[in-house]
mmCIF file of C-alpha atoms in Angstrom:
data_model
loop_
_atom_site.group_PDB
_atom_site.id
_atom_site.type_symbol
_atom_site.label_atom_id
_atom_site.label_comp_id
_atom_site.label_asym_id
_atom_site.label_seq_id
_atom_site.Cartn_x
_atom_site.Cartn_y
_atom_site.Cartn_z
ATOM 1 C CA MET A 1 -0.629 13.870 27.979
ATOM 2 C CA SER A 2 1.260 16.944 26.824
ATOM 3 C CA ALA A 3 -0.724 19.717 25.179
ATOM 4 C CA ARG A 4 1.127 19.338 21.912
ATOM 5 C CA PHE A 5 -0.328 15.876 21.333
ATOM 6 C CA GLN A 6 -3.878 16.482 22.500
ATOM 7 C CA ILE A 7 -4.728 17.876 19.072
ATOM 8 C CA SER A 8 -4.182 14.431 17.526
ATOM 9 C CA SER A 9 -7.437 13.084 18.929
ATOM 10 C CA LYS A 10 -9.446 16.252 18.340
ATOM 11 C CA GLY A 11 -12.991 15.419 17.320
ATOM 12 C CA PHE A 12 -12.906 11.762 18.346
ATOM 13 C CA GLN A 13 -12.702 11.830 22.152
ATOM 14 C CA SER A 14 -11.511 8.236 22.287
ATOM 15 C CA PRO A 15 -9.767 7.282 25.556
ATOM 16 C CA ILE A 16 -7.825 4.513 23.810
ATOM 17 C CA PHE A 17 -6.732 6.847 21.045
ATOM 18 C CA ASP A 18 -5.714 9.468 23.598
ATOM 19 C CA LYS A 19 -3.417 6.874 25.141
ATOM 20 C CA ILE A 20 -1.931 6.131 21.735
ATOM 21 C CA ALA A 21 -1.384 9.812 21.030
ATOM 22 C CA SER A 22 0.333 10.238 24.381
ATOM 23 C CA LYS A 23 2.951 7.703 23.298
ATOM 24 C CA ILE A 24 3.997 9.708 20.263
ATOM 25 C CA ALA A 25 7.086 11.060 22.019
ATOM 26 C CA ASN A 26 8.281 7.547 22.889
ATOM 27 C CA PHE A 27 9.149 6.142 19.458
ATOM 28 C CA SER A 28 12.305 4.095 19.391
ATOM 29 C CA SER A 29 15.065 5.226 17.060
ATOM 30 C CA LYS A 30 14.841 1.925 15.163
ATOM 31 C CA SER A 31 11.168 2.485 14.320
ATOM 32 C CA GLN A 32 10.029 -0.598 16.211
ATOM 33 C CA PHE A 33 6.963 1.332 17.430
ATOM 34 C CA PHE A 34 6.367 -1.097 20.311
ATOM 35 C CA ARG A 35 5.947 1.558 22.975
ATOM 36 C CA PHE A 36 3.696 3.551 20.685
ATOM 37 C CA PHE A 37 1.177 0.695 20.630
ATOM 38 C CA ALA A 38 1.689 -0.315 24.258
ATOM 39 C CA PRO A 39 -1.837 0.736 25.430
ATOM 40 C CA PHE A 40 -3.286 -2.247 23.543
ATOM 41 C CA GLY A 41 -1.285 -4.816 25.490
ATOM 42 C CA ARG A 42 1.833 -6.717 24.538
ATOM 43 C CA LYS A 43 0.328 -9.152 22.006
ATOM 44 C CA LYS A 44 -1.716 -6.583 20.078
ATOM 45 C CA SER A 45 1.115 -4.055 20.304
ATOM 46 C CA LYS A 46 3.441 -6.450 18.503
ATOM 47 C CA THR A 47 0.781 -7.094 15.857
ATOM 48 C CA PHE A 48 0.172 -3.387 15.203
ATOM 49 C CA ALA A 49 3.903 -2.588 15.192
ATOM 50 C CA SER A 50 4.495 -5.449 12.766
ATOM 51 C CA LYS A 51 1.813 -4.136 10.408
ATOM 52 C CA VAL A 52 3.393 -0.685 10.328
ATOM 53 C CA ARG A 53 6.851 -2.152 9.753
ATOM 54 C CA ASN A 54 5.430 -4.202 6.881
ATOM 55 C CA VAL A 55 4.001 -1.066 5.266
ATOM 56 C CA PHE A 56 7.369 0.661 5.480
ATOM 57 C CA ALA A 57 9.062 -2.449 4.122
ATOM 58 C CA ASP A 58 6.699 -2.493 1.127
ATOM 59 C CA TYR A 59 7.667 1.098 0.274
ATOM 60 C CA SER A 60 11.259 0.902 1.450
ATOM 61 C CA ASP A 61 12.765 1.599 -1.976
ATOM 62 C CA ILE A 62 10.998 4.902 -2.583
ATOM 63 C CA LEU A 63 11.220 5.957 1.084
ATOM 64 C CA HIS A 64 14.989 5.549 0.961
ATOM 65 C CA VAL A 65 15.147 7.655 -2.209
ATOM 66 C CA ILE A 66 13.044 10.379 -0.569
ATOM 67 C CA PHE A 67 15.218 10.313 2.533
ATOM 68 C CA GLU A 68 18.467 10.388 0.552
ATOM 69 C CA THR A 69 17.234 13.220 -1.673
ATOM 70 C CA TYR A 70 16.068 15.466 1.131
ATOM 71 C CA SER A 71 19.096 14.686 3.284
ATOM 72 C CA ALA A 72 21.210 16.367 0.602
ATOM 73 C CA LEU A 73 19.044 19.424 -0.139
ATOM 74 C CA ASP A 74 20.249 21.803 2.567
ATOM 75 C CA LEU A 75 23.417 23.543 1.372
ATOM 76 C CA SER A 76 23.102 26.553 3.659
ATOM 77 C CA SER A 77 25.995 25.821 6.021
ATOM 78 C CA SER A 78 29.213 23.884 6.407
ATOM 79 C CA ASP A 79 27.486 21.599 8.927
ATOM 80 C CA ALA A 80 24.737 20.821 6.420
ATOM 81 C CA LEU A 81 27.323 20.048 3.759
ATOM 82 C CA LYS A 82 29.072 17.636 6.131
ATOM 83 C CA ASN A 83 25.837 15.732 6.811
ATOM 84 C CA MET A 84 24.512 14.778 3.388
ATOM 85 C CA SER A 85 23.333 11.317 4.472
ATOM 86 C CA THR A 86 21.121 12.403 7.370
ATOM 87 C CA MET A 87 18.169 14.786 7.571
ATOM 88 C CA ASN A 88 18.324 18.036 9.532
ATOM 89 C CA ILE A 89 15.382 20.130 10.704
ATOM 90 C CA SER A 90 15.480 22.375 7.622
ATOM 91 C CA GLU A 91 15.280 19.360 5.326
ATOM 92 C CA PHE A 92 12.506 17.761 7.395
ATOM 93 C CA LEU A 93 10.452 20.969 7.214
ATOM 94 C CA MET A 94 11.261 21.314 3.520
ATOM 95 C CA LEU A 95 9.775 17.878 2.860
ATOM 96 C CA LEU A 96 6.579 18.740 4.728
ATOM 97 C CA ARG A 97 6.365 22.101 2.973
ATOM 98 C CA HIS A 98 6.851 20.595 -0.484
ATOM 99 C CA CYS A 99 4.009 18.172 0.283
ATOM 100 C CA GLU A 100 1.800 21.070 1.480
ATOM 101 C CA LEU A 101 1.183 19.331 4.810
ATOM 102 C CA PHE A 102 1.191 22.356 7.084
ATOM 103 C CA ASP A 103 -2.207 23.494 8.355
ATOM 104 C CA ASP A 104 -3.826 24.726 11.581
ATOM 105 C CA VAL A 105 -3.124 21.363 13.254
ATOM 106 C CA LEU A 106 0.270 20.376 11.874
ATOM 107 C CA THR A 107 2.025 23.719 12.040
ATOM 108 C CA GLU A 108 5.696 24.371 11.470
ATOM 109 C CA ASP A 109 6.143 24.817 15.217
ATOM 110 C CA GLU A 110 4.491 21.453 15.900
ATOM 111 C CA SER A 111 6.739 19.863 13.292
ATOM 112 C CA ARG A 112 9.783 21.273 15.036
ATOM 113 C CA LYS A 113 8.525 19.709 18.269
ATOM 114 C CA ILE A 114 8.095 16.354 16.506
ATOM 115 C CA PHE A 115 11.707 16.583 15.326
ATOM 116 C CA ALA A 116 12.919 17.487 18.824
ATOM 117 C CA ASP A 117 10.897 14.714 20.491
ATOM 118 C CA ILE A 118 12.287 12.096 18.117
ATOM 119 C CA GLN A 119 15.769 13.281 18.984
ATOM 120 C CA GLN A 120 15.006 13.118 22.706
ATOM 121 C CA SER A 121 13.644 9.598 22.318
ATOM 122 C CA SER A 122 16.862 8.564 20.604
ATOM 123 C CA ILE A 123 18.888 9.997 23.482
ATOM 124 C CA ASP A 124 16.706 8.129 25.976
ATOM 125 C CA VAL A 125 17.129 4.727 24.309
ATOM 126 C CA LYS A 126 20.806 5.385 23.482
ATOM 127 C CA GLU A 127 20.857 3.374 20.282
ATOM 128 C CA GLU A 128 23.580 4.251 17.765
ATOM 129 C CA THR A 129 23.164 1.639 15.054
ATOM 130 C CA GLU A 130 22.938 3.982 12.056
ATOM 131 C CA ALA A 131 24.137 7.406 10.957
ATOM 132 C CA GLY A 132 22.261 10.205 12.670
ATOM 133 C CA VAL A 133 20.975 8.288 15.675
ATOM 134 C CA ASP A 134 23.643 9.762 17.952
ATOM 135 C CA ASP A 135 23.298 13.264 16.463
ATOM 136 C CA ASP A 136 20.681 15.488 18.093
ATOM 137 C CA ASP A 137 20.592 17.748 15.010
ATOM 138 C CA GLU A 138 20.064 15.047 12.386
ATOM 139 C CA LEU A 139 17.571 12.269 11.679
ATOM 140 C CA SER A 140 18.691 8.807 10.675
ATOM 141 C CA TYR A 141 16.505 6.861 8.255
ATOM 142 C CA GLY A 142 14.798 5.047 11.150
ATOM 143 C CA GLU A 143 14.107 8.344 12.893
ATOM 144 C CA PHE A 144 12.738 9.716 9.624
ATOM 145 C CA LEU A 145 10.183 6.882 9.679
ATOM 146 C CA ASP A 146 9.323 7.849 13.253
ATOM 147 C CA GLY A 147 8.668 11.341 11.937
ATOM 148 C CA ILE A 148 6.297 9.980 9.299
ATOM 149 C CA VAL A 149 4.373 8.081 11.971
ATOM 150 C CA ALA A 150 4.067 11.247 14.048
ATOM 151 C CA VAL A 151 2.831 13.252 11.060
ATOM 152 C CA VAL A 152 0.228 10.581 10.282
ATOM 153 C CA MET A 153 -1.088 10.974 13.832
ATOM 154 C CA TYR A 154 -1.644 14.658 13.152
ATOM 155 C CA LYS A 155 -3.005 14.383 9.620
ATOM 156 C CA ASP A 156 -5.212 11.290 9.980
ATOM 157 C CA PRO A 157 -6.176 10.736 13.641
ATOM 158 C CA ASN A 158 -9.211 8.536 12.941
ATOM 159 C CA PRO A 159 -9.048 5.743 15.562
ATOM 160 C CA PHE A 160 -11.632 3.640 13.703
ATOM 161 C CA VAL A 161 -9.287 2.919 10.790
ATOM 162 C CA ASP A 162 -6.395 0.499 11.249
ATOM 163 C CA PHE A 163 -3.260 2.540 11.845
ATOM 164 C CA ALA A 164 -1.208 0.649 9.265
ATOM 165 C CA GLU A 165 -3.882 1.478 6.667
ATOM 166 C CA ARG A 166 -3.641 5.142 7.625
ATOM 167 C CA VAL A 167 0.135 5.048 7.277
ATOM 168 C CA GLU A 168 -0.104 3.475 3.824
ATOM 169 C CA GLY A 169 -2.779 5.929 2.703
ATOM 170 C CA PHE A 170 -0.647 8.809 3.911
ATOM 171 C CA LEU A 171 2.403 7.508 2.044
ATOM 172 C CA ILE A 172 0.473 7.322 -1.230
ATOM 173 C CA HIS A 173 -0.700 10.893 -0.621
ATOM 174 C CA LEU A 174 2.881 11.947 0.168
ATOM 175 C CA PHE A 175 4.201 10.374 -3.034
ATOM 176 C CA GLY A 176 1.574 12.155 -5.102
ATOM 177 C CA ARG A 177 2.341 15.519 -3.517
ATOM 178 C CA LEU A 178 6.066 15.069 -4.040
ATOM 179 C CA ARG A 179 5.595 14.079 -7.667
ATOM 180 C CA SER A 180 3.430 17.156 -8.212
ATOM 181 C CA PHE A 181 5.974 19.455 -6.582
ATOM 182 C CA TRP A 182 9.025 18.130 -8.401
ATOM 183 C CA SER A 183 7.188 17.943 -11.732
ATOM 184 C CA ARG A 184 6.508 21.672 -11.428
ATOM 185 C CA SER A 185 10.080 22.319 -10.326
ATOM 186 C CA ALA A 186 11.741 20.068 -12.910
ATOM 187 C CA GLY A 187 13.031 23.036 -14.900
ATOM 188 C CA GLU A 188 14.827 24.555 -11.938
ATOM 189 C CA THR A 189 18.533 23.956 -11.581
ATOM 190 C CA THR A 190 19.626 22.435 -8.293
ATOM 191 C CA ALA A 191 22.950 21.162 -7.023
ATOM 192 C CA GLN A 192 21.263 17.778 -6.607
ATOM 193 C CA ALA A 193 19.604 17.686 -10.036
ATOM 194 C CA HIS A 194 20.565 14.058 -10.604
ATOM 195 C CA GLN A 195 19.144 12.967 -7.251
ATOM 196 C CA VAL A 196 15.938 14.930 -7.849
ATOM 197 C CA LYS A 197 15.572 13.362 -11.314
ATOM 198 C CA ARG A 198 15.975 9.927 -9.721
ATOM 199 C CA LEU A 199 13.360 10.802 -7.096
ATOM 200 C CA LEU A 200 10.870 11.951 -9.706
ATOM 201 C CA HIS A 201 11.453 8.800 -11.753
ATOM 202 C CA GLU A 202 10.902 6.553 -8.726
ATOM 203 C CA LEU A 203 7.778 8.455 -7.708
ATOM 204 C CA GLN A 204 6.269 8.138 -11.174
ATOM 205 C CA LYS A 205 7.113 4.438 -11.248
ATOM 206 C CA LYS A 206 5.595 3.855 -7.822
ATOM 207 C CA LEU A 207 2.439 5.761 -8.756
ATOM 208 C CA GLY A 208 2.152 4.050 -12.148
ATOM 209 C CA VAL A 209 2.502 7.342 -14.019
ATOM 210 C CA THR A 210 4.158 7.536 -17.439
ATOM 211 C CA ASP A 211 5.751 10.632 -18.936
#
């Protein structure tokens, strides 16, 4: 297992969990997660992958809004302006920063490695079914979900809690952090003000918060 993923099981020393963590670089670009759960055997792997897919399906509406919003936030270069429907590394890091997710375990450098490993996995499986999959500088929506799974492994590595439950708990936390950030930043003018307003509205609706 590469050194970058050993931190995921820090404090638990679970051989099974170590095997799971070692699969983090093998996500498929369509977020099927099968190889990620492979240490549990084919039948259980399909069950676990299905549970995670179901969680993402339940929150698909707000996840798409988050992805679309952040995919359009980087205006720093002509390349960024040409790729407003996919997420580059700056936008991926921006999302994590806005949610205050960086710490001694999930550092910015580790997040860059997550981004790079997702891209490498996409090259390995050679799937080009959606925008961004064939671009090693941009994440498609499916690859964005792979990134969320990787971040969950860093932020909540408890092997005694069902992984799908950890993913859902993390998403609720993510939504709350994003709502807090954009509520504070609501008065700032951005080129994507309409998209940000839509994001904030969807976050408040999902969290059951009224103005």
